[in-house]
Every structure is written in structure tokens, then in C-alpha cells.
Amino acid sequence: MHEFSYRDGVLCCEGVALTDLAAEHGTPLYVYSAKTIRDHYRRLDEALSGLDHRVCFAMKANSNLAVLNLLAREGAGFDIVSGGELFRVLQSGGRADSCTFAGVGKTREEIEYALKEGVYSFNVESEPELEFINEVAGALGKKAPVALRVNPDVDAQTHKYISTGKSHNKFGIGIDRILGVYAQAAKLPHLQIRGIQTHIGSQILETTPFVEALGKLAPIVEELKKSYGIEFFSIGGGVGIVYHGTLESGAPDWWLRANGDGGKRIGFDDYARAVVPLLKPLGLKILLEPGRSLVGNAGALLASVLYVKKTPAKNFVITDAGMNDLIRPALYEGHHEIVPLQEPPAGAPHGPVDVVGPVCESGDFFAQDRELPEVQAGEKIALLSAGAYGFVMASNYNSRRLPAEILVDGGHSEVVRARQSWDDLVAGERVPGK
Ligand SMILES: *Cc1c(COP(=O)(O)O)cnc(C)c1O
């Protein structure tokens, strides 16, 4: 599942000791395992080998150029949600014609850029957007390849902030209206209807919602193939990962038990077994847009313990990483396993603590009432499974510098994004008149 484990009492990523990385580069520090990302990509690709398919990495999950380059070399395309993401793809050595452009609010500038670079498809989320893309393409003397995002109205059984396929979500065009909107699209002269797309949500841990969505969409896809000769069906991303108890080896038993295990899990094999039989008969190119499932377990955020603050109500472990570095716990009630970089000896004392950051917000916590081995000021810890929706959501809130990012590959590690300097913090700002 990933390449983080204790070796000789030290937490390692592949062949590299994380204690060494923390000492050399400081904390907070993001570390990614190239092997884990490659393994995940290959396992998904292999599971779908019965289909004509392309995996378009949903790069909003992790858009570091090194990660994009690694996936581009594996043969991945990219699902992008902004002009900036297209720029990153091109900077990393990826190709525009392997990109699908998603998102409910594309601007003229972004549409022009994507048309000039030649993206594979605009995944369109509303009628006004369809008309606008037609107009922008016409002005450039181009035809825009489009697919409509259909909202199948299914319950993805996930956190409400990452559920996207219910009729009350802002995403896509309702399933009952979709054929009408295709008919409208067919009349617009500067569009080429290329496919259909859906995406029902994120961190989905069962196959049922996917099967339900595909079951509802299959007749529509058949109809579109007949009427408009569409070439692809993108089934989105959303396959969930395991966040609980992810340190399979080395960790004391009591501790993984105490931290629990979510129970539900879904593998690429389960996913493929469920969806391939529904997709194969369609005879189309199938696109997938996985984000989290490729990179989530491949990253960790390292932090240093600054203080251990004991109060009558609670004990707080205060770290130098905060919600501005990793916002998932605050935003989605996300869980990350927290482990010391130095393996605690068997029988080491432990107890419930809140692990919190230095940011001036009560929401700035990584764990509450979590059973953890006792740690002292100065010790280093890792927040596991932070490879997706981690660094990409980091901000400068509280004028904290964005952390550095490291890519480990075998015994080799490389800084793939330098830690921001204080000058970076104020770059572009000025005091009027000076
Ligand atoms: C976010 C997103 C994805 C990726 O979701 P994951 O849960 O990370 O796999 C795929 N497609 C679209 C349109 C998205 O917005």
C-alpha cells in the first residue's frame, strides 16, 4: 500500500531514513514515495487492461512538477481544473492533448489557453458554459472538443464536502436533462462533441455508488454513441484510500488497535471487477480521473514537537506544522495516522493527546483524544497518508512559509520544491508610494 515503515527503529520512506531528511531539510516537510505512486498507477492500469482506457491523474490532489513528470512518464494523462494546472502539466513535460479540463467556472483566459494548447476535452458543467466555450472557440477560429458532465443523482456515501453526484450539488448537468443539452450542443457550430463524463465524489470506500451511477448512465451513453458518435466516457475518480492503521509493520499492536481501522476499504481490483463488466459492452474509450488513490498513501508530512502542554482537561502536543500545511482534519474531519520517527520501544508509555499546530484557530488540530506513544519536545513525528490534498491546499495563513517537498526514489531523495523564504512571503507586495 505504501513505502513508509520502521527499519532498525527509524521510520523510513523506501530506503531513506526520515530522521535524516528532517535533520537536513527541517520541518514541516512533505515527503513522497515515487515507488508507491508508480505502483499505484501500474496496479490501476493493469486492473483495467481489459478496457481501452486512459488514466488521467486528477492533479488537484498533488500538482508538484516531479509527481506530474513521474506519472506522465508512466503514460498518464491529466484531469485539470484550471489554466494554472495546464501550465504545470506543460512545465512538467506532460502533453496538453492528454488533458481533460474539468471545473464549473472556466474563464475566457483559461478556455483560450486550453484551446491554443489543444486539450483533449473540455468537460462542461452547464449550458451557459457550453455557449461560452462555443463563442470563445469561434473567435479563435477553432472547434472545441467537449464532453458534458452528467450528474447521476447517486449518493456516494462520503463526507458531505466531497460528495458531488447528488442533484443538490453544484456539479454537472442533471441526468434527466442531459440528452436535451447534448441536442443543444450539437447545434453550436464551434463545438465537437467528443464524450461524456461523470464524477460522483471522493473517498468512496464501496463499489455500490460507482455501480449505481454506471447503471443509470449506460443507456444514455449508448444513445450518445449512436446519435453523436462520441469516443469516450470518463467515469471520474473517487476511489477512497485507507487512512486508519496504515502503518502495517513495526507499530506497536495496542497503538494501531487504539487508533482503529475504518474497516471499509476498496482496492483497484474490487473497483475494476465492479465497473469493467458495465463498461466493456459500451465499446468506448474509458477515461478515469483518480487523484487521491494514486498519491494519498504515497506522502507523509513530517513535523517537530515544539511543546507538550499539560492541562487538567487535556494534554496537547504542539507541533511546528499547522492547518495551513495540512488542512484535511480541519476541513473534512480527515484522519491521519501520527507516528514518531523514532520507533517507541515496546511497552513505552502512551496516552490520549490532542496534536495541534501553532496557528491561531481552534480548528488547527491534527488529532483529538488520540492514543499515542508519549513524545517529548524536540521529537519528530510523521502524519501519514498526506500525499493527496495536502501540500496543494497549503496556504500562507499566519504568514507561515509553505513547506518544502521531497521526492524519494529508492535510496535517493531530492528536494522537488524548496521551502519558501521570508522574502517569498512578501513577494509582489508593496507599501504604497515606496
Ligand atoms: C477531484 C476530482 C477528481 C479526483 O477525485 P479523487 O477522489 O481524488 O480521486 C476527479 N474528477 C473530478 C472532476 C474531480 O473534481
Coordinates of C-alpha atoms and ligand atoms in Angstrom, one line a residue:
M1 CA 0.0 0.0 0.0
H2 CA 2.9 2.4 0.7
E3 CA 6.6 2.5 1.4
F4 CA 6.7 4.0 4.9
S5 CA 7.8 1.6 7.6
Y6 CA 10.2 1.3 10.6
R7 CA 13.6 -0.1 9.9
D8 CA 16.0 -0.5 12.8
G9 CA 13.8 1.7 14.9
V10 CA 13.6 4.6 12.4
L11 CA 10.7 5.4 10.2
C12 CA 11.9 5.2 6.5
C13 CA 10.4 6.1 3.2
E14 CA 11.7 3.4 0.8
G15 CA 15.5 3.4 1.5
V16 CA 15.7 6.8 3.2
A17 CA 15.5 7.5 6.9
L18 CA 13.0 10.2 7.6
T19 CA 15.0 11.4 10.6
D20 CA 17.9 12.2 8.1
L21 CA 15.5 14.2 5.8
A22 CA 14.0 16.1 8.8
A23 CA 17.5 16.9 10.1
E24 CA 18.8 18.1 6.7
H25 CA 15.8 20.0 5.4
G26 CA 13.9 20.9 8.5
T27 CA 10.2 20.6 9.3
P28 CA 7.4 20.9 8.3
L29 CA 8.4 18.7 5.4
Y30 CA 6.4 16.8 2.8
V31 CA 7.9 13.5 1.7
Y32 CA 6.6 11.4 -1.2
S33 CA 7.5 7.9 -2.3
A34 CA 8.0 7.6 -6.1
K35 CA 7.7 3.8 -5.8
T36 CA 4.3 4.0 -4.2
I37 CA 2.9 6.4 -6.8
R38 CA 4.3 4.2 -9.7
D39 CA 3.0 1.0 -8.0
H40 CA -0.5 2.5 -7.6
Y41 CA -0.6 3.8 -11.2
R42 CA 0.5 0.4 -12.6
R43 CA -1.9 -1.6 -10.5
L44 CA -4.8 0.5 -11.6
D45 CA -3.7 0.4 -15.2
E46 CA -3.3 -3.4 -15.0
A47 CA -6.7 -3.8 -13.4
L48 CA -8.3 -2.1 -16.3
S49 CA -6.3 -3.8 -19.0
G50 CA -9.5 -5.4 -20.4
L51 CA -10.7 -1.9 -21.5
D52 CA -9.4 0.7 -24.0
H53 CA -8.6 3.2 -21.3
R54 CA -6.6 6.1 -20.2
V55 CA -5.8 7.2 -16.6
C56 CA -6.0 11.0 -16.3
F57 CA -4.5 11.8 -12.9
A58 CA -6.7 14.4 -11.1
M59 CA -3.7 16.6 -10.4
K60 CA -5.5 18.9 -8.0
A61 CA -4.7 16.1 -5.4
N62 CA -0.9 16.7 -5.9
S63 CA 0.4 19.0 -8.5
N64 CA 4.2 19.1 -7.8
L65 CA 6.0 19.0 -11.1
A66 CA 8.1 16.0 -10.0
V67 CA 4.9 14.0 -9.3
L68 CA 3.4 15.0 -12.7
N69 CA 6.6 14.1 -14.5
L70 CA 6.7 10.7 -12.9
L71 CA 3.1 10.0 -13.9
A72 CA 3.5 11.4 -17.4
R73 CA 6.4 9.0 -17.9
E74 CA 4.2 6.1 -16.8
G75 CA 1.7 7.2 -19.6
A76 CA -0.8 9.1 -17.5
G77 CA -2.9 11.9 -18.8
F78 CA -4.2 14.6 -16.5
D79 CA -7.5 15.9 -15.4
I80 CA -7.1 19.6 -14.9
V81 CA -9.3 22.2 -13.2
S82 CA -7.6 25.5 -14.1
G83 CA -5.3 27.2 -16.6
G84 CA -2.6 27.1 -13.9
E85 CA -2.8 23.3 -13.8
L86 CA -2.4 23.1 -17.6
F87 CA 0.7 25.3 -17.2
R88 CA 2.0 22.9 -14.7
V89 CA 1.4 19.9 -17.0
L90 CA 3.3 21.5 -19.8
Q91 CA 6.1 22.6 -17.4
S92 CA 6.4 19.0 -16.1
G93 CA 6.8 17.5 -19.6
G94 CA 3.2 16.3 -19.9
R95 CA 1.1 16.8 -23.0
A96 CA -2.0 19.0 -23.4
D97 CA -3.7 16.5 -25.7
S98 CA -3.7 14.1 -22.8
C99 CA -5.6 16.6 -20.6
T100 CA -9.3 16.8 -19.8
F101 CA -10.4 20.2 -18.5
A102 CA -12.9 20.0 -15.6
G103 CA -14.5 22.6 -13.3
V104 CA -17.7 24.7 -13.1
G105 CA -16.1 28.1 -13.6
K106 CA -13.7 28.2 -16.5
T107 CA -12.7 31.8 -17.5
R108 CA -12.2 33.1 -21.1
E109 CA -8.5 33.3 -20.5
E110 CA -8.4 29.7 -19.4
I111 CA -10.5 28.5 -22.3
E112 CA -8.4 30.3 -24.8
Y113 CA -5.2 28.9 -23.3
A114 CA -6.6 25.4 -23.4
L115 CA -7.8 25.7 -27.0
K116 CA -4.4 27.0 -28.1
E117 CA -2.6 24.2 -26.4
G118 CA -5.1 21.7 -27.7
V119 CA -6.6 19.9 -24.7
Y120 CA -8.3 16.6 -25.4
S121 CA -11.7 17.6 -24.0
F122 CA -13.5 20.4 -22.1
N123 CA -15.7 18.7 -19.6
V124 CA -18.6 21.1 -19.5
E125 CA -20.8 21.6 -16.4
S126 CA -23.7 23.9 -17.6
E127 CA -25.5 25.3 -20.6
P128 CA -24.1 28.8 -20.2
E129 CA -20.5 27.3 -20.1
L130 CA -21.3 25.4 -23.3
E131 CA -22.4 28.5 -25.1
F132 CA -19.4 30.5 -23.8
I133 CA -16.9 27.8 -25.0
N134 CA -18.6 27.8 -28.4
E135 CA -18.2 31.6 -28.6
V136 CA -14.5 31.6 -27.4
A137 CA -13.7 28.8 -29.9
G138 CA -15.4 30.7 -32.7
A139 CA -13.5 33.8 -32.0
L140 CA -10.2 31.9 -32.3
G141 CA -11.4 30.1 -35.4
K142 CA -11.3 26.7 -33.6
K143 CA -13.6 23.9 -32.8
A144 CA -13.6 23.0 -29.1
P145 CA -13.8 19.3 -28.2
V146 CA -16.4 18.9 -25.4
A147 CA -18.0 16.4 -23.1
L148 CA -20.8 17.1 -20.8
R149 CA -20.5 16.3 -17.1
V150 CA -23.6 14.4 -16.1
N151 CA -24.8 14.4 -12.5
P152 CA -26.3 11.0 -12.0
D153 CA -28.0 11.8 -8.7
V154 CA -26.5 9.0 -6.6
D155 CA -25.3 9.0 -3.0
A156 CA -21.6 8.5 -2.8
Q157 CA -21.8 7.7 0.9
T158 CA -18.9 10.0 1.7
H159 CA -18.3 13.3 3.6
K160 CA -20.7 16.0 2.5
Y161 CA -18.0 18.3 1.4
I162 CA -16.6 15.7 -1.1
S163 CA -19.9 14.4 -2.4
T164 CA -20.5 15.7 -5.9
G165 CA -23.0 13.4 -7.6
K166 CA -26.3 14.4 -5.9
S167 CA -28.8 16.6 -7.6
H168 CA -28.3 19.4 -5.0
N169 CA -24.5 19.6 -5.7
K170 CA -23.3 22.4 -8.0
F171 CA -21.6 19.9 -10.3
G172 CA -22.7 18.7 -13.7
I173 CA -26.0 18.6 -15.6
G174 CA -28.9 16.6 -14.3
I175 CA -29.4 13.2 -15.8
D176 CA -33.0 14.0 -16.8
R177 CA -31.8 17.0 -18.8
I178 CA -28.6 15.7 -20.3
L179 CA -29.9 14.5 -23.7
G180 CA -31.6 17.8 -24.3
V181 CA -28.3 19.7 -23.5
Y182 CA -26.4 17.4 -25.9
A183 CA -29.0 18.3 -28.6
Q184 CA -28.3 22.0 -27.9
A185 CA -24.5 21.4 -28.1
A186 CA -24.9 19.7 -31.4
K187 CA -26.4 22.9 -32.9
L188 CA -23.4 25.0 -31.8
P189 CA -21.0 25.4 -34.7
H190 CA -17.7 25.7 -32.9
L191 CA -18.0 22.6 -30.7
Q192 CA -17.1 19.0 -31.4
I193 CA -19.0 16.5 -29.2
R194 CA -16.3 14.1 -28.1
G195 CA -17.6 12.3 -25.0
I196 CA -19.4 12.2 -21.7
Q197 CA -18.1 12.5 -18.2
T198 CA -19.2 11.9 -14.6
H199 CA -17.7 12.1 -11.1
I200 CA -19.7 11.3 -8.1
G201 CA -17.4 12.2 -5.2
S202 CA -14.3 11.4 -3.3
Q203 CA -13.0 9.0 -0.7
I204 CA -15.6 6.4 -1.7
L205 CA -15.0 3.1 0.0
E206 CA -17.6 0.9 -1.6
T207 CA -18.2 -0.2 -5.2
T208 CA -22.0 0.3 -4.9
P209 CA -22.2 4.0 -5.7
F210 CA -20.0 3.6 -8.8
V211 CA -22.1 0.6 -10.0
E212 CA -25.3 2.6 -9.4
A213 CA -24.0 5.6 -11.3
L214 CA -22.8 3.5 -14.3
G215 CA -26.1 1.5 -14.3
K216 CA -28.0 4.8 -14.6
L217 CA -25.7 6.2 -17.2
A218 CA -25.2 3.2 -19.5
P219 CA -28.4 3.7 -21.6
I220 CA -27.6 7.4 -22.0
V221 CA -24.0 6.6 -23.1
E222 CA -25.3 4.2 -25.7
E223 CA -27.7 6.8 -27.0
L224 CA -25.0 9.4 -27.3
K225 CA -22.7 6.9 -29.1
K226 CA -25.5 6.3 -31.7
S227 CA -26.5 9.9 -32.1
Y228 CA -23.2 11.8 -31.9
G229 CA -20.5 9.2 -32.3
I230 CA -18.9 10.0 -29.0
E231 CA -15.5 8.4 -28.5
F232 CA -15.0 8.4 -24.7
F233 CA -16.8 8.0 -21.4
S234 CA -14.9 9.4 -18.4
I235 CA -16.1 7.8 -15.2
G236 CA -14.3 10.2 -12.9
G237 CA -12.2 9.4 -9.8
G238 CA -13.2 9.0 -6.2
V239 CA -11.8 5.6 -5.2
G240 CA -11.0 6.0 -1.5
I241 CA -7.9 5.1 0.5
V242 CA -7.2 3.7 3.9
Y243 CA -6.3 6.5 6.4
H244 CA -6.6 4.4 9.6
G245 CA -4.0 2.0 10.8
T246 CA -1.8 2.4 7.7
L247 CA 1.5 1.5 9.3
E248 CA 1.3 -2.2 8.7
S249 CA 4.6 -3.2 10.2
G250 CA 6.6 -2.2 13.2
A251 CA 4.0 -0.2 15.1
P252 CA 3.0 -1.5 18.5
D253 CA -0.2 -3.5 18.4
W254 CA -2.0 -1.6 21.1
W255 CA -1.5 1.6 19.2
L256 CA -3.0 0.6 15.9
R257 CA -5.8 -1.1 17.8
A258 CA -6.4 2.1 19.7
N259 CA -6.3 4.2 16.6
G260 CA -8.7 1.8 15.0
D261 CA -9.2 0.9 11.4
G262 CA -12.0 2.4 9.3
G263 CA -13.0 -1.2 8.3
K264 CA -14.2 -0.4 4.9
R265 CA -11.6 -0.5 2.1
I266 CA -11.7 -0.7 -1.7
G267 CA -8.8 -2.0 -3.9
F268 CA -8.3 -1.3 -7.5
D269 CA -9.1 -4.9 -8.2
D270 CA -12.5 -4.6 -6.4
Y271 CA -13.2 -1.5 -8.3
A272 CA -12.2 -3.0 -11.7
R273 CA -14.2 -6.1 -11.0
A274 CA -17.3 -4.0 -10.4
V275 CA -17.0 -1.5 -13.2
V276 CA -15.3 -3.3 -16.1
P277 CA -18.3 -5.6 -16.9
L278 CA -20.5 -2.5 -17.1
L279 CA -18.1 -0.5 -19.3
K280 CA -16.8 -3.2 -21.7
P281 CA -20.1 -3.5 -23.7
L282 CA -20.2 0.2 -24.4
G283 CA -17.2 -0.2 -26.8
L284 CA -15.8 3.3 -25.9
K285 CA -12.5 4.7 -24.7
I286 CA -12.8 4.8 -20.9
L287 CA -11.1 7.6 -19.0
L288 CA -10.5 7.6 -15.3
E289 CA -9.7 10.6 -13.1
P290 CA -8.2 9.2 -9.9
G291 CA -6.5 11.6 -7.6
R292 CA -6.3 10.5 -4.0
S293 CA -6.0 6.8 -4.8
L294 CA -2.7 7.3 -6.7
V295 CA -0.9 9.7 -4.4
G296 CA -2.7 9.8 -1.0
N297 CA -0.8 7.0 0.8
A298 CA 2.4 8.0 -1.0
G299 CA 3.1 11.1 1.1
A300 CA 3.8 12.0 4.7
L301 CA 4.1 15.3 6.4
L302 CA 7.0 15.5 8.9
A303 CA 6.7 17.8 11.9
S304 CA 8.7 18.6 15.1
V305 CA 7.2 18.6 18.5
L306 CA 7.6 22.1 19.9
Y307 CA 6.0 21.8 23.3
V308 CA 4.0 19.3 25.3
K309 CA 1.4 21.3 27.2
K310 CA -0.4 19.5 30.0
T311 CA -3.7 20.9 31.3
P312 CA -6.2 19.4 33.7
A313 CA -8.5 18.8 30.8
K314 CA -6.2 17.5 28.1
N315 CA -2.6 17.1 27.0
F316 CA -1.6 18.9 23.9
V317 CA 1.3 18.0 21.6
I318 CA 2.1 21.3 19.8
T319 CA 3.9 20.8 16.5
D320 CA 5.6 23.2 14.1
A321 CA 3.2 22.0 11.3
G322 CA -0.3 23.6 11.3
M323 CA -3.6 23.6 9.4
N324 CA -2.0 25.9 6.9
D325 CA 0.3 23.0 5.9
L326 CA -2.3 20.2 6.1
I327 CA -6.0 21.3 6.3
R328 CA -7.8 18.0 5.9
P329 CA -8.5 17.4 9.6
A330 CA -10.0 20.9 9.9
L331 CA -11.8 20.9 6.5
Y332 CA -13.1 17.4 6.2
E333 CA -12.6 15.9 9.6
G334 CA -9.9 13.9 7.9
H335 CA -7.9 11.3 9.8
H336 CA -4.1 10.9 9.6
E337 CA -2.1 8.3 11.5
I338 CA 0.5 10.0 13.6
V339 CA 3.7 8.2 14.3
P340 CA 7.1 9.2 15.9
L341 CA 10.1 9.0 13.5
Q342 CA 12.0 7.1 16.3
E343 CA 10.1 3.9 16.9
P344 CA 8.9 3.8 20.5
P345 CA 10.1 0.8 22.4
A346 CA 7.6 -2.0 23.3
G347 CA 5.8 -1.1 26.5
A348 CA 6.5 2.7 26.1
P349 CA 4.1 4.9 28.0
H350 CA 1.1 6.2 26.0
G351 CA -2.0 8.2 26.5
P352 CA -4.6 10.3 24.8
V353 CA -3.5 13.6 23.4
D354 CA -4.6 16.4 21.1
V355 CA -2.0 17.0 18.4
V356 CA -2.3 20.7 17.4
G357 CA -0.5 23.3 15.3
P358 CA 0.7 26.8 16.1
V359 CA -2.0 28.6 14.0
C360 CA -4.4 30.9 15.9
E361 CA -7.5 28.8 15.2
S362 CA -9.2 26.2 17.4
G363 CA -9.7 24.2 14.2
D364 CA -5.9 23.9 14.0
F365 CA -5.6 20.3 15.1
F366 CA -4.4 17.1 13.5
A367 CA -5.9 14.7 16.1
Q368 CA -8.1 14.9 19.2
D369 CA -8.1 12.5 22.1
R370 CA -5.8 10.3 20.1
E371 CA -4.0 7.4 21.9
L372 CA -0.3 8.0 21.1
P373 CA 3.1 7.0 22.5
E374 CA 4.4 9.7 24.7
V375 CA 6.6 12.2 22.9
Q376 CA 8.9 15.0 24.2
A377 CA 9.7 18.4 22.8
G378 CA 12.2 18.1 20.0
E379 CA 11.0 14.8 18.8
K380 CA 9.9 14.4 15.2
I381 CA 6.6 12.9 14.0
A382 CA 5.0 11.9 10.7
L383 CA 1.4 12.5 9.6
L384 CA 0.9 9.6 7.2
S385 CA -1.2 9.4 4.1
A386 CA -0.8 13.1 3.4
G387 CA 0.1 12.8 -0.3
A388 CA -3.3 13.9 -1.6
Y389 CA -5.0 17.2 -0.8
G390 CA -2.0 18.0 1.4
F391 CA 0.5 20.4 0.1
V392 CA -1.8 21.6 -2.7
M393 CA -4.1 23.1 -0.1
A394 CA -1.4 24.6 2.0
S395 CA -1.5 28.4 2.5
N396 CA 0.5 31.2 3.9
Y397 CA -2.1 31.8 6.7
N398 CA -0.4 33.4 9.8
S399 CA 2.4 34.3 7.4
R400 CA 3.8 30.8 7.6
R401 CA 6.0 29.8 4.8
L402 CA 5.0 26.9 2.5
P403 CA 6.9 23.8 3.5
A404 CA 9.4 22.0 1.3
E405 CA 8.6 18.9 -0.7
I406 CA 10.9 15.9 -1.1
L407 CA 10.6 13.0 -3.6
V408 CA 12.2 9.7 -2.5
D409 CA 13.0 7.1 -5.1
G410 CA 14.8 4.0 -3.8
G411 CA 17.7 5.2 -1.8
H412 CA 17.7 8.6 -3.4
S413 CA 15.9 11.7 -2.2
E414 CA 15.6 15.1 -3.9
V415 CA 14.1 18.5 -3.0
V416 CA 11.3 18.9 -5.5
R417 CA 10.1 22.2 -4.0
A418 CA 12.2 24.4 -1.8
R419 CA 10.8 25.8 1.4
Q420 CA 9.6 29.3 0.9
S421 CA 11.8 32.1 2.2
W422 CA 10.6 35.1 4.2
D423 CA 11.2 37.2 1.0
D424 CA 8.9 34.8 -0.9
L425 CA 6.2 35.7 1.7
V426 CA 6.1 39.3 0.7
A427 CA 7.0 38.9 -3.0
G428 CA 4.7 41.1 -5.1
E429 CA 3.5 43.2 -2.2
R430 CA 4.4 46.9 -1.7
V431 CA 3.7 49.7 0.6
P432 CA 2.0 52.5 -1.5
G433 CA 4.4 55.3 -2.5
K434 CA 7.6 53.5 -1.7
Ligands
LIG1 C1 -11.5 15.9 -7.6 C2 -11.9 15.3 -8.8 C3 -11.4 14.0 -9.2 C4 -10.5 13.2 -8.3 O1 -11.1 12.7 -7.1 P1 -10.3 11.7 -6.2 O2 -11.3 11.4 -5.1 O3 -9.1 12.4 -5.7 O4 -10.0 10.5 -7.0 C5 -11.7 13.5 -10.4 N1 -12.5 14.2 -11.2 C6 -13.0 15.4 -11.0 C7 -13.9 16.1 -11.9 C8 -12.7 16.0 -9.7 O5 -13.2 17.2 -9.4

